[in-house]
Amino acid sequence: MVPVALLASVMLFALLKLTPGDPVLIMLGERVTAQNYEALRHDLGLDQPYPVQYFRWVSHVVQGDFGKSLRNGGPVRDEIVARLPATFQLGVAALVLGLVIAVPLGILSAVFRRTVVGFASTAFSQVGVAIPGFFLGLVLIYVFALNLRWLPPGSYTTFTDSPTEWLRRLVLPAFTLSLFGAATQTRFIRSGLLDTLHQDYIRTARAKGFGEAAVIMRHALRNALIPSVTLLGLQIGAILEGAFIVESVFAWPGIGRLAVQSLGARDYPTVQAVVLLAVFVFLLANLMVDVAYAYLDPRISYTRARR
């Protein structure tokens, strides 16, 4: 995790430096003069060589200091902490909703693969993978918010202020963010079950008199979930990436929308902090997936027997 995080930080720093636009000019606006320009560059450390700027930034990051925002001059950490709960709520809701949709559909499409139910589940997985998130979000707003007026088109309300309104405003962005993952998980669960249901231990379980539901849920599904758990780790990172678009479409005040706004303002410290946080979450999710393998499959062990 450490080498990957360091490599990602170097690439992120280099890419942002190649982005056109001068943040100092953006901060000064009409007040720009040669003296003010050089003074602000020196104050921000932008007059130093790139390696010096990078190591200065990394040394502060490991202490939890992400610098100051170039837009408002406040600490970047405070902005992220303020917006992180909204993204966390949206991400957890999208992840749970995706699993609630994918697991039953994956099982149905595998067990009843030659029926209308199986074909419908397969069609859902194909369509869900093909529809872009931003387009789906706009369609949902048009149908359920503007025409039917069942749900609000966007914005955010805290759970403590109004649980009902919080849930109503969460439905559309959570479904938009979860659809791609749900469709992909449906395909993986279906493929895993189709392979598992023909194994010898499944026939043995049926020969012992277990019911079909017990055979599927207790024996087949557990082993079929190993590829899905791998995909789940990737989806956690994909949810953070998708939040950049979904939060902008639904005016959801999370860190994804913060990153988009900061990128337009050339607020490099804020963009660096958000992307680095996304990288850390992605790496942590993959570590948890590796640990989950040993629980799902007894053949997998991370300890070696000593002789």
CSV table of N, CA, C and O in Angstrom, one decimal, residues 113-167:
chain,number,residue,atom,x,y,z
A,113,ARG,N,-32.2,-19.5,-15.4
A,113,ARG,CA,-31.5,-18.8,-16.5
A,113,ARG,C,-32.2,-19.0,-17.8
A,113,ARG,O,-32.0,-18.2,-18.7
A,114,ARG,N,-33.1,-20.0,-18.0
A,114,ARG,CA,-33.8,-20.2,-19.2
A,114,ARG,C,-35.2,-19.8,-19.2
A,114,ARG,O,-36.1,-20.3,-19.9
A,115,THR,N,-35.6,-18.9,-18.2
A,115,THR,CA,-36.9,-18.4,-18.1
A,115,THR,C,-37.0,-16.9,-18.3
A,115,THR,O,-35.9,-16.3,-18.5
A,116,VAL,N,-38.2,-16.4,-18.2
A,116,VAL,CA,-38.3,-14.9,-18.4
A,116,VAL,C,-37.6,-14.2,-17.3
A,116,VAL,O,-37.0,-13.1,-17.5
A,117,VAL,N,-37.6,-14.7,-16.1
A,117,VAL,CA,-36.9,-14.1,-15.0
A,117,VAL,C,-35.4,-14.0,-15.2
A,117,VAL,O,-34.7,-13.0,-15.0
A,118,GLY,N,-34.8,-15.1,-15.7
A,118,GLY,CA,-33.4,-15.1,-16.0
A,118,GLY,C,-33.0,-14.1,-17.2
A,118,GLY,O,-32.0,-13.4,-17.1
A,119,PHE,N,-33.8,-14.1,-18.2
A,119,PHE,CA,-33.6,-13.2,-19.3
A,119,PHE,C,-33.7,-11.7,-18.9
A,119,PHE,O,-33.0,-10.8,-19.3
A,120,ALA,N,-34.7,-11.4,-18.0
A,120,ALA,CA,-34.9,-10.1,-17.6
A,120,ALA,C,-33.7,-9.6,-16.7
A,120,ALA,O,-33.3,-8.5,-16.8
A,121,SER,N,-33.2,-10.5,-15.8
A,121,SER,CA,-32.1,-10.2,-15.0
A,121,SER,C,-30.8,-9.9,-15.8
A,121,SER,O,-30.1,-9.0,-15.6
A,122,THR,N,-30.7,-10.7,-16.9
A,122,THR,CA,-29.5,-10.5,-17.8
A,122,THR,C,-29.6,-9.2,-18.5
A,122,THR,O,-28.6,-8.5,-18.7
A,123,ALA,N,-30.9,-8.9,-19.0
A,123,ALA,CA,-31.1,-7.6,-19.7
A,123,ALA,C,-30.8,-6.5,-18.8
A,123,ALA,O,-30.2,-5.5,-19.2
A,124,PHE,N,-31.2,-6.6,-17.5
A,124,PHE,CA,-30.9,-5.5,-16.6
A,124,PHE,C,-29.4,-5.3,-16.4
A,124,PHE,O,-28.9,-4.1,-16.4
A,125,SER,N,-28.6,-6.3,-16.3
A,125,SER,CA,-27.2,-6.2,-16.2
A,125,SER,C,-26.6,-5.6,-17.4
A,125,SER,O,-25.6,-4.8,-17.3
A,126,GLN,N,-27.1,-5.9,-18.6
A,126,GLN,CA,-26.5,-5.3,-19.8
A,126,GLN,C,-26.8,-3.8,-19.9
A,126,GLN,O,-26.0,-3.0,-20.2
A,127,VAL,N,-28.1,-3.5,-19.6
A,127,VAL,CA,-28.5,-2.1,-19.7
A,127,VAL,C,-27.8,-1.2,-18.6
A,127,VAL,O,-27.3,-0.1,-18.9
A,128,GLY,N,-27.7,-1.8,-17.4
A,128,GLY,CA,-27.1,-1.0,-16.3
A,128,GLY,C,-25.6,-0.7,-16.6
A,128,GLY,O,-25.1,0.4,-16.2
A,129,VAL,N,-24.9,-1.6,-17.2
A,129,VAL,CA,-23.5,-1.4,-17.5
A,129,VAL,C,-23.3,-0.3,-18.7
A,129,VAL,O,-22.4,0.5,-18.7
A,130,ALA,N,-24.3,-0.3,-19.6
A,130,ALA,CA,-24.2,0.6,-20.7
A,130,ALA,C,-24.6,2.1,-20.5
A,130,ALA,O,-24.1,2.9,-21.2
A,131,ILE,N,-25.4,2.3,-19.5
A,131,ILE,CA,-25.9,3.7,-19.3
A,131,ILE,C,-24.9,4.5,-18.5
A,131,ILE,O,-24.6,4.1,-17.4
A,132,PRO,N,-24.5,5.6,-19.0
A,132,PRO,CA,-23.6,6.5,-18.2
A,132,PRO,C,-24.3,7.1,-17.0
A,132,PRO,O,-25.5,7.4,-17.1
A,133,GLY,N,-23.5,7.3,-15.9
A,133,GLY,CA,-24.1,7.8,-14.7
A,133,GLY,C,-24.7,9.2,-14.9
A,133,GLY,O,-25.8,9.5,-14.3
A,134,PHE,N,-24.0,10.1,-15.6
A,134,PHE,CA,-24.6,11.5,-15.7
A,134,PHE,C,-25.9,11.5,-16.5
A,134,PHE,O,-26.8,12.3,-16.2
A,135,PHE,N,-26.0,10.6,-17.5
A,135,PHE,CA,-27.2,10.6,-18.3
A,135,PHE,C,-28.4,10.0,-17.5
A,135,PHE,O,-29.5,10.5,-17.5
A,136,LEU,N,-28.1,8.9,-16.7
A,136,LEU,CA,-29.1,8.3,-15.9
A,136,LEU,C,-29.6,9.3,-14.9
A,136,LEU,O,-30.8,9.4,-14.6
A,137,GLY,N,-28.7,10.1,-14.3
A,137,GLY,CA,-29.1,11.1,-13.3
A,137,GLY,C,-30.0,12.1,-13.9
A,137,GLY,O,-31.0,12.5,-13.2
A,138,LEU,N,-29.7,12.6,-15.0
A,138,LEU,CA,-30.6,13.6,-15.7
A,138,LEU,C,-31.9,13.0,-16.0
A,138,LEU,O,-33.0,13.7,-15.9
A,139,VAL,N,-32.0,11.8,-16.5
A,139,VAL,CA,-33.2,11.2,-16.8
A,139,VAL,C,-34.1,11.0,-15.6
A,139,VAL,O,-35.3,11.2,-15.6
A,140,LEU,N,-33.5,10.5,-14.5
A,140,LEU,CA,-34.2,10.4,-13.2
A,140,LEU,C,-34.8,11.7,-12.7
A,140,LEU,O,-35.9,11.8,-12.2
A,141,ILE,N,-34.0,12.8,-12.8
A,141,ILE,CA,-34.5,14.1,-12.4
A,141,ILE,C,-35.7,14.5,-13.3
A,141,ILE,O,-36.7,15.0,-12.8
A,142,TYR,N,-35.6,14.3,-14.6
A,142,TYR,CA,-36.6,14.7,-15.5
A,142,TYR,C,-37.9,13.9,-15.2
A,142,TYR,O,-39.0,14.5,-15.2
A,143,VAL,N,-37.8,12.6,-14.9
A,143,VAL,CA,-39.0,11.8,-14.8
A,143,VAL,C,-39.6,11.9,-13.4
A,143,VAL,O,-40.8,12.2,-13.2
A,144,PHE,N,-38.8,11.7,-12.3
A,144,PHE,CA,-39.3,11.6,-11.0
A,144,PHE,C,-39.4,13.0,-10.2
A,144,PHE,O,-40.1,13.1,-9.3
A,145,ALA,N,-38.6,13.9,-10.7
A,145,ALA,CA,-38.6,15.2,-10.0
A,145,ALA,C,-39.5,16.3,-10.8
A,145,ALA,O,-40.3,16.9,-10.2
A,146,LEU,N,-39.2,16.4,-12.1
A,146,LEU,CA,-39.9,17.4,-12.9
A,146,LEU,C,-41.3,17.0,-13.3
A,146,LEU,O,-42.2,17.8,-13.3
A,147,ASN,N,-41.4,15.7,-13.8
A,147,ASN,CA,-42.7,15.3,-14.3
A,147,ASN,C,-43.6,14.7,-13.2
A,147,ASN,O,-44.7,15.3,-13.0
A,148,LEU,N,-43.2,13.7,-12.5
A,148,LEU,CA,-44.0,13.1,-11.5
A,148,LEU,C,-44.0,13.8,-10.2
A,148,LEU,O,-45.0,13.7,-9.4
A,149,ARG,N,-43.0,14.6,-9.9
A,149,ARG,CA,-42.8,15.3,-8.7
A,149,ARG,C,-42.9,14.5,-7.4
A,149,ARG,O,-43.5,14.8,-6.4
A,150,TRP,N,-42.4,13.2,-7.5
A,150,TRP,CA,-42.3,12.4,-6.4
A,150,TRP,C,-41.2,12.7,-5.5
A,150,TRP,O,-41.2,12.5,-4.3
A,151,LEU,N,-40.0,13.1,-6.1
A,151,LEU,CA,-38.8,13.3,-5.3
A,151,LEU,C,-38.2,14.6,-5.7
A,151,LEU,O,-38.4,15.1,-6.8
A,152,PRO,N,-37.4,15.2,-4.8
A,152,PRO,CA,-36.7,16.5,-5.1
A,152,PRO,C,-35.6,16.3,-6.2
A,152,PRO,O,-35.0,15.2,-6.2
A,153,PRO,N,-35.3,17.3,-7.0
A,153,PRO,CA,-34.3,17.1,-8.0
A,153,PRO,C,-32.9,17.1,-7.5
A,153,PRO,O,-32.0,16.6,-8.2
A,154,GLY,N,-32.6,17.5,-6.3
A,154,GLY,CA,-31.3,17.6,-5.8
A,154,GLY,C,-31.2,18.3,-4.5
A,154,GLY,O,-32.1,18.4,-3.7
A,155,SER,N,-29.9,18.7,-4.1
A,155,SER,CA,-29.6,19.3,-2.9
A,155,SER,C,-29.5,18.3,-1.7
A,155,SER,O,-29.8,17.1,-1.9
A,156,TYR,N,-29.3,18.8,-0.5
A,156,TYR,CA,-29.0,17.9,0.6
A,156,TYR,C,-29.6,18.4,1.9
A,156,TYR,O,-29.6,19.6,2.1
A,157,THR,N,-30.1,17.5,2.7
A,157,THR,CA,-30.6,17.8,4.0
A,157,THR,C,-30.0,16.8,5.0
A,157,THR,O,-30.0,15.6,4.7
A,158,THR,N,-29.6,17.3,6.1
A,158,THR,CA,-29.0,16.4,7.1
A,158,THR,C,-30.1,15.5,7.7
A,158,THR,O,-31.2,15.8,7.8
A,159,PHE,N,-29.6,14.3,8.2
A,159,PHE,CA,-30.5,13.4,8.8
A,159,PHE,C,-31.1,13.9,10.1
A,159,PHE,O,-32.3,13.7,10.4
A,160,THR,N,-30.4,14.7,10.8
A,160,THR,CA,-30.9,15.2,12.1
A,160,THR,C,-31.9,16.3,11.9
A,160,THR,O,-32.8,16.4,12.7
A,161,ASP,N,-31.8,17.0,10.8
A,161,ASP,CA,-32.8,18.0,10.5
A,161,ASP,C,-34.2,17.4,10.1
A,161,ASP,O,-35.2,17.9,10.6
A,162,SER,N,-34.1,16.5,9.2
A,162,SER,CA,-35.4,15.8,8.8
A,162,SER,C,-35.1,14.5,8.2
A,162,SER,O,-34.6,14.4,7.0
A,163,PRO,N,-35.2,13.4,8.9
A,163,PRO,CA,-34.9,12.0,8.3
A,163,PRO,C,-35.7,11.7,7.1
A,163,PRO,O,-35.2,11.1,6.1
A,164,THR,N,-37.0,12.1,7.0
A,164,THR,CA,-37.8,11.8,5.8
A,164,THR,C,-37.3,12.6,4.6
A,164,THR,O,-37.1,12.0,3.5
A,165,GLU,N,-37.0,13.9,4.8
A,165,GLU,CA,-36.5,14.7,3.7
A,165,GLU,C,-35.1,14.2,3.3
A,165,GLU,O,-34.7,14.2,2.1
A,166,TRP,N,-34.3,13.8,4.2
A,166,TRP,CA,-32.9,13.3,3.9
A,166,TRP,C,-33.0,12.1,3.0
A,166,TRP,O,-32.3,11.9,2.1
A,167,LEU,N,-33.9,11.2,3.4
A,167,LEU,CA,-34.1,9.9,2.6
A,167,LEU,C,-34.6,10.2,1.2
A,167,LEU,O,-34.2,9.6,0.2
